[in-house]
């Protein structure tokens, strides 16, 4: 059972080591006194709340769109999933440049098409946060769309036909037939995505770089900053540990859902 | 139309029937037309939304160094200058490839062996392993990064590609075990039993029956592991810092931190770095989505 060995060496041991590193109470006092910590908490909550949910709702609706017949829908789907296949790190640094207020592609385009001088996207806290969320959605929406699309395809078409005869088409068909059948999958996907996003480092780090003036740190990037830029590894671990009260209930919910509903990813 | 229906009394009912039928048909046609226009509009928006950043990467990569700041949408004179730079680039690229291949191979090996022994040989307490694996799947990667770094330091594993490989394999195997177990459940146990009666050892069952039948799942998980290794930045950044051991993303990030970032080189690198996963994705596209959603909605 080689997995057990790997599991102990690379999961159990680091986790317990991490918990031990972040076990001193004084670390949390230091954290509480750090104003950046509080902004990171607010950012993390906003990031999780907005980015994940907007992404999932859009993915759900778009998966319906991609069910339409026609070759050009299929072709579009193939282009649409590109962001997922592009490695996240180069994608996000290019987006960083894309949004650059002076030289970026977006503002050049706005100027050429409409003669507008676009704002400096990354220089205000809320714009930068919005930019970060948008980039995150850009990168990860295709993946979840594909998952939900497969979920929709697994619904037997007889059900839709029966519903159509009973008059449930369009929006009503979606509310009464499609969504109830997809609800479990959707719920599990949202949970998983939330948990992944808590630990997501790339979008937050490369799109805004935590700037302007530390205003767009999230817990994941804050932890890494504390640990390596400020060389206080214990403080970094403590920062990440404070995310666990959000994560653990989600994990618990997810486990229960997976066990009862037999939905798999 | 309503006036004719009123004025011509005798054929009132018939004409009303006809017109309402026509009206319905026309409404349906209009609705279909609207739906098509809506779909076309949505496709256009999606296309722009998806392509714009990618377009940006490619365009910047084709620009000369000074043009980057020129504020043009199309490069003045496209050049491949950006593609011939980067000291050590191919070496670092090789590192990335090694990393990706090793992570994929090890994930497949460990994942399939584990799920084989749990699912096929009916080991007691196998479910503990499955659940533990599930737990690992949901631990935020960032949480483990710092302890991992400290451990690698303590054991002198810094600047060693193997430390990154180990970390990424640990993250990829839970998912692999999941998929393999679910997929493996669809292979009838009778196959194993008859092979055993014919005198096959567990190892032979594994290589001759289990693996060949699992090919779709193997492809799906392999692609997943490769993309995981290719997407990762944090672990490579923390664990690899020398020019010799560095991988492409780390090298890219170093450019970002230098004062005058050479955007055209960076984007050229990004383009080359993005090609393998895109190629892999398109090659295994149908198999992968099938594997990713295996079971889809059973509930």
XYZ file of C-alpha atoms in Angstrom:
564
model
C 0.000 0.000 0.000
C 2.358 2.674 -1.169
C -0.304 5.318 -0.854
C -0.374 4.979 2.916
C 3.323 5.728 3.080
C 2.981 8.717 0.788
C -0.042 9.843 2.709
C 1.751 9.814 6.022
C 4.937 11.373 4.751
C 3.352 14.165 2.775
C -0.019 14.802 4.337
C -0.284 13.772 7.969
C 3.194 14.877 8.890
C 3.054 18.331 7.286
C -0.451 18.925 8.620
C 0.524 18.140 12.167
C 3.747 20.055 11.772
C 1.722 22.990 10.498
C -0.719 22.812 13.377
C 2.186 22.659 15.789
C 3.806 25.674 14.147
C 0.656 27.701 14.522
C -0.158 26.609 18.044
C 1.209 29.554 19.980
C -1.579 31.939 21.111
C 0.664 34.994 20.948
C 0.775 34.591 17.169
C -2.906 35.331 16.953
C -2.503 38.461 19.022
C 0.078 39.663 16.522
C -2.302 38.820 13.711
C -5.202 40.686 15.290
C -3.064 43.770 15.580
C -2.165 43.693 11.919
C -4.585 45.868 9.932
C -3.693 43.976 6.752
C -5.071 40.868 8.390
C -8.514 42.412 8.736
C -8.571 43.660 5.167
C -7.544 40.168 4.064
C -10.438 38.643 5.977
C -12.901 41.016 4.334
C -11.332 40.346 0.944
C -11.390 36.599 1.427
C -15.062 36.650 2.345
C -15.922 38.874 -0.613
C -13.764 36.817 -2.920
C -15.347 33.550 -1.864
C -18.855 34.921 -1.720
C -18.874 36.764 -5.024
C -16.379 34.968 -7.206
C -17.459 31.420 -6.459
C -21.180 32.045 -6.635
C -21.195 34.248 -9.711
C -18.982 31.712 -11.406
C -21.186 28.781 -10.502
C -24.452 30.476 -11.466
C -23.001 31.581 -14.800
C -21.606 28.105 -15.347
C -24.995 26.567 -14.624
C -26.770 28.859 -17.072
C -24.077 28.551 -19.710
C -24.130 24.778 -19.492
C -27.751 25.057 -20.607
C -26.697 27.281 -23.455
C -24.114 24.748 -24.591
C -26.810 22.072 -24.723
C -28.201 23.784 -27.824
C -27.694 21.829 -31.021
C -25.525 23.132 -33.843
C -21.937 22.845 -34.916
C -21.048 26.400 -34.027
C -22.073 25.874 -30.424
C -19.653 22.948 -30.311
C -16.927 25.021 -31.887
C -17.583 27.791 -29.417
C -17.362 25.334 -26.541
C -13.930 24.283 -27.719
C -12.728 27.861 -27.671
C -14.557 28.617 -24.473
C -12.631 26.002 -22.474
C -9.257 27.428 -23.500
C -8.750 29.465 -20.301
C -8.925 26.288 -18.303
C -6.191 24.652 -20.368
C -3.896 27.669 -20.106
C -1.638 27.356 -17.061
C -2.896 29.720 -14.420
C 0.293 31.546 -13.635
C 1.109 32.898 -17.130
C -2.568 33.579 -17.654
C -2.795 35.703 -14.543
C 0.357 37.693 -15.133
C -0.819 38.453 -18.617
C -4.107 39.634 -17.145
C -2.124 41.810 -14.795
C -0.627 43.504 -17.824
C -3.971 43.458 -19.632
C -5.429 45.683 -16.917
C -2.421 47.964 -16.625
C -3.788 51.495 -16.510
C -1.165 53.085 -18.752
C -0.106 50.429 -21.210
C -2.644 47.678 -20.804
C -4.638 46.193 -23.626
C -8.010 46.947 -22.089
C -7.482 50.670 -21.769
C -5.907 50.862 -25.219
C -8.956 49.179 -26.591
C -11.365 51.412 -24.689
C -9.511 54.439 -26.017
C -9.421 53.246 -29.617
C -13.039 52.168 -29.740
C -14.795 54.726 -27.592
C -12.216 57.390 -26.872
C -12.515 56.722 -23.155
C -9.557 56.928 -20.849
C -10.074 53.833 -18.760
C -9.390 53.947 -15.037
C -6.226 52.578 -13.498
C -7.813 49.224 -12.760
C -5.278 48.023 -10.269
C -4.808 51.223 -8.310
C -7.955 51.318 -6.256
C -8.891 48.669 -3.799
C -12.356 47.884 -5.092
C -11.465 47.992 -8.764
C -8.480 45.766 -8.104
C -10.605 43.326 -6.142
C -13.140 43.306 -8.957
C -10.366 42.689 -11.447
C -9.135 39.796 -9.396
C -12.604 38.277 -9.169
C -13.181 38.729 -12.887
C -9.911 37.029 -13.748
C -10.683 34.194 -11.419
C -14.067 33.714 -13.060
C -12.457 33.847 -16.484
C -10.023 31.102 -15.588
C -12.280 28.696 -13.736
C -15.774 29.116 -15.158
C -15.113 26.871 -18.177
C -14.155 23.930 -15.977
C -17.351 24.018 -13.940
C -19.409 24.649 -17.047
C -18.041 21.453 -18.535
C -18.819 19.540 -15.348
C -22.372 20.852 -15.176
C -22.811 20.276 -18.880
C -21.922 16.629 -18.380
C -24.379 16.562 -15.496
C -27.118 17.912 -17.741
C -26.304 15.399 -20.423
C -26.690 12.599 -17.898
C -30.335 13.543 -17.378
C -32.288 11.131 -19.576
C -33.880 12.958 -22.474
C -37.189 11.164 -21.892
C -37.695 13.265 -18.807
C -37.392 16.441 -20.839
C -39.732 15.092 -23.465
C -42.322 14.118 -20.888
C -42.000 17.530 -19.301
C -42.437 19.216 -22.653
C -45.677 17.365 -23.278
C -46.860 18.490 -19.862
C -46.051 22.047 -20.859
C -42.896 22.569 -18.831
C -40.588 24.253 -21.302
C -38.072 27.080 -21.058
C -37.784 28.671 -17.652
C -40.386 26.408 -16.071
C -38.639 23.332 -17.356
C -35.433 24.608 -15.827
C -36.967 25.355 -12.445
C -39.033 22.200 -12.102
C -37.004 19.599 -13.979
C -33.422 20.511 -14.727
C -32.465 22.276 -11.554
C -33.854 19.701 -9.111
C -31.954 17.014 -11.007
C -28.769 19.035 -10.975
C -29.125 20.466 -7.476
C -26.924 17.889 -5.794
C -24.175 18.168 -8.341
C -24.395 21.946 -8.246
C -24.197 21.996 -4.475
C -21.206 19.679 -4.351
C -19.438 21.669 -7.063
C -20.025 24.914 -5.197
C -18.673 23.447 -1.970
C -15.609 22.018 -3.658
C -14.959 25.191 -5.536
C -15.242 27.241 -2.341
C -12.766 24.997 -0.584
C -10.333 25.163 -3.496
C -10.684 28.908 -3.666
C -9.761 29.385 -0.008
C -6.394 27.889 -0.864
C -6.097 29.640 -4.193
C -2.931 31.614 -4.390
C -2.372 32.343 -8.050
C -5.265 34.649 -8.926
C -4.826 36.792 -5.873
C -1.085 36.944 -6.137
C -0.492 37.578 -9.807
C -3.415 39.717 -10.875
C -3.078 42.408 -8.232
C 0.086 41.402 -6.398
C -1.755 42.201 -3.174
C -1.666 45.873 -4.045
C -2.512 48.711 -3.980
C -0.804 49.043 -0.611
C -1.723 45.585 0.737
C -5.414 46.249 0.097
C -6.191 43.099 -1.869
C -4.491 40.371 0.134
C -6.537 37.275 0.837
C -5.698 34.828 3.612
C -3.741 32.529 1.324
C -1.477 35.242 -0.020
C -1.214 36.891 3.383
C 0.019 33.641 4.876
C 2.701 33.308 2.253
C 3.701 36.943 2.631
C 4.035 36.669 6.396
C 5.966 33.452 6.110
C 8.440 34.438 3.422
C 8.531 38.182 2.825
C 8.471 38.929 6.535
C 10.248 35.659 7.355
C 7.848 34.747 10.119
C 6.740 31.288 9.060
C 4.767 30.706 12.228
C 2.755 33.851 11.716
C 2.021 32.747 8.166
C 0.758 29.385 9.324
C -1.369 31.087 11.959
C -2.947 33.313 9.300
C -3.872 30.329 7.187
C -5.142 28.411 10.213
C -7.697 31.132 10.862
C -9.310 30.090 7.588
C -9.996 26.625 8.970
C -13.205 27.588 10.821
C -14.669 28.346 7.388
C -13.195 25.314 5.695
C -13.959 22.564 8.203
C -17.777 22.929 8.193
C -17.666 23.022 4.410
C -15.586 19.857 4.308
C -17.988 18.198 6.721
C -20.969 19.154 4.593
C -19.196 17.955 1.502
C -18.360 14.585 3.008
C -21.962 14.047 4.050
C -23.233 15.064 0.651
C -20.825 12.767 -1.107
C -21.737 9.865 1.081
C -25.486 10.216 0.753
C -25.912 11.476 -2.754
C -23.266 9.488 -4.601
C -22.349 12.467 -6.694
C -18.815 12.256 -7.874
C -16.333 14.515 -9.455
C -57.118 40.946 -39.105
C -59.539 41.369 -36.292
C -61.642 43.725 -38.433
C -62.085 41.112 -41.142
C -63.024 38.585 -38.546
C -65.771 40.874 -37.274
C -67.114 42.092 -40.610
C -67.357 38.739 -42.386
C -69.799 37.064 -40.107
C -70.472 33.711 -41.845
C -66.964 32.382 -41.875
C -66.210 34.000 -38.544
C -65.250 30.907 -36.620
C -63.218 29.335 -39.386
C -61.222 32.467 -40.111
C -60.578 33.076 -36.457
C -59.229 29.586 -36.164
C -57.008 30.126 -39.179
C -55.695 33.476 -38.008
C -54.997 32.289 -34.487
C -53.118 29.366 -35.951
C -51.137 31.710 -38.120
C -50.533 34.048 -35.240
C -49.286 31.208 -33.091
C -46.990 30.028 -35.803
C -45.705 33.510 -36.377
C -45.147 33.997 -32.650
C -43.287 30.718 -32.494
C -41.174 31.739 -35.453
C -40.474 35.096 -33.874
C -39.565 33.433 -30.617
C -37.208 31.066 -32.387
C -35.668 33.952 -34.256
C -35.219 35.874 -30.999
C -33.674 32.828 -29.358
C -31.243 32.465 -32.234
C -30.272 36.127 -32.125
C -29.889 35.844 -28.376
C -27.700 32.797 -28.782
C -25.597 34.560 -31.397
C -25.201 37.605 -29.163
C -24.279 35.469 -26.182
C -21.785 33.537 -28.277
C -20.223 36.770 -29.397
C -19.913 38.041 -25.841
C -18.458 34.711 -24.721
C -16.030 34.719 -27.589
C -14.738 38.191 -26.758
C -14.649 37.390 -23.061
C -12.601 34.256 -23.661
C -10.337 35.480 -26.401
C -9.392 38.965 -25.229
C -6.793 37.989 -22.622
C -5.407 35.254 -24.880
C -5.198 37.685 -27.772
C -3.343 40.007 -25.457
C -0.778 37.335 -24.560
C -0.062 36.476 -28.169
C 0.106 40.072 -29.343
C 2.447 41.199 -26.619
C 4.657 38.195 -27.247
C 5.044 39.301 -30.851
C 6.007 42.860 -30.034
C 9.479 44.296 -29.906
C 10.678 45.417 -26.538
C 9.889 49.123 -26.977
C 6.563 48.584 -28.667
C 5.133 47.084 -25.530
C 4.579 50.539 -24.128
C 3.315 51.938 -27.407
C -0.364 51.620 -26.655
C -1.298 49.809 -29.827
C -3.684 46.913 -30.113
C -1.831 45.363 -33.011
C 1.988 45.206 -32.895
C 3.625 47.657 -35.293
C 5.907 45.109 -36.833
C 5.398 41.647 -35.398
C 8.650 39.943 -34.571
C 9.655 36.702 -33.030
C 12.342 38.452 -31.042
C 10.541 37.560 -27.844
C 10.869 33.902 -28.591
C 14.648 33.708 -28.851
C 15.568 35.063 -25.529
C 15.699 33.609 -22.075
C 18.902 32.152 -20.862
C 18.355 28.676 -19.462
C 14.869 28.754 -20.874
C 14.990 25.371 -22.522
C 16.649 23.911 -19.477
C 13.876 25.232 -17.286
C 11.361 24.039 -19.775
C 12.909 20.610 -19.500
C 12.490 20.837 -15.744
C 8.827 21.645 -16.168
C 8.362 18.743 -18.540
C 10.149 16.357 -16.166
C 7.978 17.573 -13.349
C 4.787 17.135 -15.324
C 5.691 13.677 -16.578
C 6.901 12.442 -13.201
C 3.828 13.733 -11.389
C 1.564 12.127 -13.963
C 3.345 8.771 -13.918
C 3.597 8.530 -10.155
C 0.012 9.621 -9.637
C -1.207 6.978 -12.049
C 0.965 4.301 -10.510
C 0.189 5.005 -6.876
C -3.449 5.803 -7.529
C -4.148 2.673 -9.541
C -2.239 0.390 -7.172
C -4.083 1.771 -4.189
C -7.507 1.562 -5.720
C -6.706 -1.888 -7.069
C -5.790 -3.173 -3.668
C -8.736 -1.530 -1.952
C -11.337 -2.226 -4.568
C -10.250 -5.610 -5.888
C -8.457 -7.420 -3.122
C -11.058 -6.439 -0.540
C -8.648 -5.264 2.065
C -10.217 -4.584 5.423
C -10.461 -0.959 6.463
C -9.973 0.088 2.891
C -12.644 2.711 3.346
C -10.446 4.472 5.916
C -7.899 5.097 3.213
C -10.555 6.305 0.823
C -11.933 8.752 3.343
C -8.502 9.938 4.357
C -7.756 10.529 0.703
C -10.928 12.523 0.369
C -9.856 14.675 3.289
C -6.550 15.416 1.607
C -8.383 16.419 -1.510
C -10.035 19.252 0.337
C -7.151 20.599 2.396
C -6.333 24.023 0.979
C -2.992 23.691 -0.763
C -1.688 26.903 0.743
C -2.093 25.548 4.231
C 0.467 22.846 3.583
C 2.891 25.037 1.692
C 4.668 26.541 4.662
C 5.162 23.298 6.622
C 6.295 21.664 3.411
C 8.875 24.348 2.874
C 10.214 23.956 6.380
C 10.406 20.205 6.027
C 12.165 20.379 2.698
C 14.654 22.727 4.254
C 15.201 20.436 7.197
C 15.850 17.442 4.982
C 18.009 19.256 2.462
C 15.465 18.745 -0.289
C 15.564 22.332 -1.470
C 16.217 22.886 -5.160
C 15.411 19.286 -5.719
C 12.756 18.561 -8.279
C 11.725 15.503 -6.286
C 10.413 17.544 -3.402
C 7.962 19.305 -5.701
C 7.053 16.041 -7.382
C 6.301 14.474 -4.007
C 4.135 17.396 -2.949
C 2.126 17.463 -6.163
C 1.689 13.695 -6.240
C 0.331 13.881 -2.712
C -2.269 16.351 -3.973
C -3.166 14.499 -7.131
C -3.508 10.945 -5.778
C -6.720 11.447 -3.759
C -8.555 12.464 -6.871
C -6.975 9.583 -8.772
C -8.083 7.069 -6.157
C -11.591 8.469 -6.306
C -11.940 8.171 -10.017
C -10.271 4.775 -10.178
C -12.509 3.350 -7.490
C -15.655 4.607 -9.110
C -14.609 3.474 -12.501
C -13.247 0.180 -11.247
C -16.608 -0.644 -9.701
C -17.987 -1.033 -13.210
C -15.528 -3.825 -14.041
C -17.162 -7.116 -13.029
C -15.460 -8.961 -10.205
C -16.115 -12.226 -12.044
C -13.284 -11.358 -14.396
C -10.831 -11.334 -11.513
C -12.255 -14.506 -10.088
C -12.029 -16.450 -13.291
C -8.481 -15.204 -13.790
C -7.620 -16.311 -10.285
C -9.045 -19.737 -10.970
C -6.866 -19.877 -14.057
C -3.912 -19.271 -11.778
C -3.211 -15.582 -12.253
C -1.360 -13.793 -9.471
C -2.709 -10.468 -8.168
C 0.066 -8.714 -10.051
C -0.977 -10.398 -13.300
C -4.592 -9.473 -12.685
C -3.465 -5.905 -12.123
C -1.385 -5.608 -15.283
C -3.342 -7.836 -17.648
C -6.956 -7.174 -16.636
C -7.271 -4.149 -14.426
C -5.056 -1.639 -16.212
C -6.227 -2.333 -19.781
C -9.857 -2.033 -18.743
C -9.167 1.172 -16.857
C -7.679 3.015 -19.825
C -10.323 5.775 -20.019
C -9.961 6.543 -16.335
C -6.180 6.460 -16.633
C -6.283 8.981 -19.442
C -8.601 11.263 -17.519
C -6.534 11.174 -14.348
C -3.268 11.492 -16.261
C -4.445 14.663 -17.934
C -5.676 15.972 -14.629
C -2.310 15.333 -12.973
C -0.431 16.941 -15.832
C -2.597 20.044 -15.690
C -2.180 20.166 -11.926
C 1.600 20.120 -12.229
C 1.449 22.682 -14.993
C -0.871 24.999 -13.075
C 1.051 24.916 -9.850
C 3.235 27.838 -9.008
C 3.418 28.073 -5.252
C 5.280 24.872 -4.527
C 7.705 25.320 -7.372
C 8.394 28.856 -6.249
C 8.973 27.882 -2.649
C 11.011 24.772 -3.219
C 13.062 25.652 -6.285
C 15.143 28.762 -6.357
C 18.398 28.074 -8.169
C 18.629 28.841 -11.872
C 19.432 25.210 -12.575
C 16.488 23.625 -10.834
C 13.922 26.326 -11.523
C 10.873 25.665 -13.663
C 9.230 27.992 -16.154
C 6.624 29.619 -13.883
C 9.244 30.479 -11.299
C 11.475 32.028 -13.934
C 8.521 34.010 -15.236
C 7.707 35.359 -11.816
C 11.279 36.495 -11.414
C 10.899 38.672 -14.455
C 7.773 40.139 -12.971
C 9.703 41.261 -9.928
C 12.515 42.893 -11.841
C 12.174 46.640 -12.336
C 11.473 46.808 -16.008
C 9.634 43.639 -16.773
C 10.307 42.480 -20.344
C 6.678 41.875 -21.143
C 7.228 40.594 -24.634
C 9.637 37.902 -23.427
C 7.379 36.993 -20.590
C 4.412 36.602 -22.861
C 6.435 34.627 -25.378
C 7.403 32.279 -22.584
C 3.805 32.093 -21.488
C 2.724 31.111 -24.976
C 5.270 28.316 -25.241
C 4.515 27.174 -21.739
C 0.783 27.041 -22.462
C 1.092 24.908 -25.560
C 1.573 21.438 -24.012
C -1.486 21.537 -21.751
C -3.640 22.941 -24.536
C -2.435 20.232 -26.900
C -2.995 17.554 -24.275
C -6.406 18.913 -23.549
C -7.549 18.829 -27.154
C -6.066 15.396 -27.669
C -7.888 13.813 -24.768
C -10.840 16.161 -24.632
C -13.688 13.717 -24.963
C -12.114 11.128 -22.731
C -11.251 13.643 -20.103
C -14.668 15.188 -19.640
C -16.059 11.684 -19.583
C -13.636 10.776 -16.827
C -14.027 13.956 -14.848
C -17.724 13.526 -14.510
C -17.801 9.788 -14.336
C -21.001 8.949 -12.633
C -22.109 12.526 -13.128
C -25.436 12.676 -11.339
C -26.275 9.326 -9.939
C -28.333 10.671 -7.067
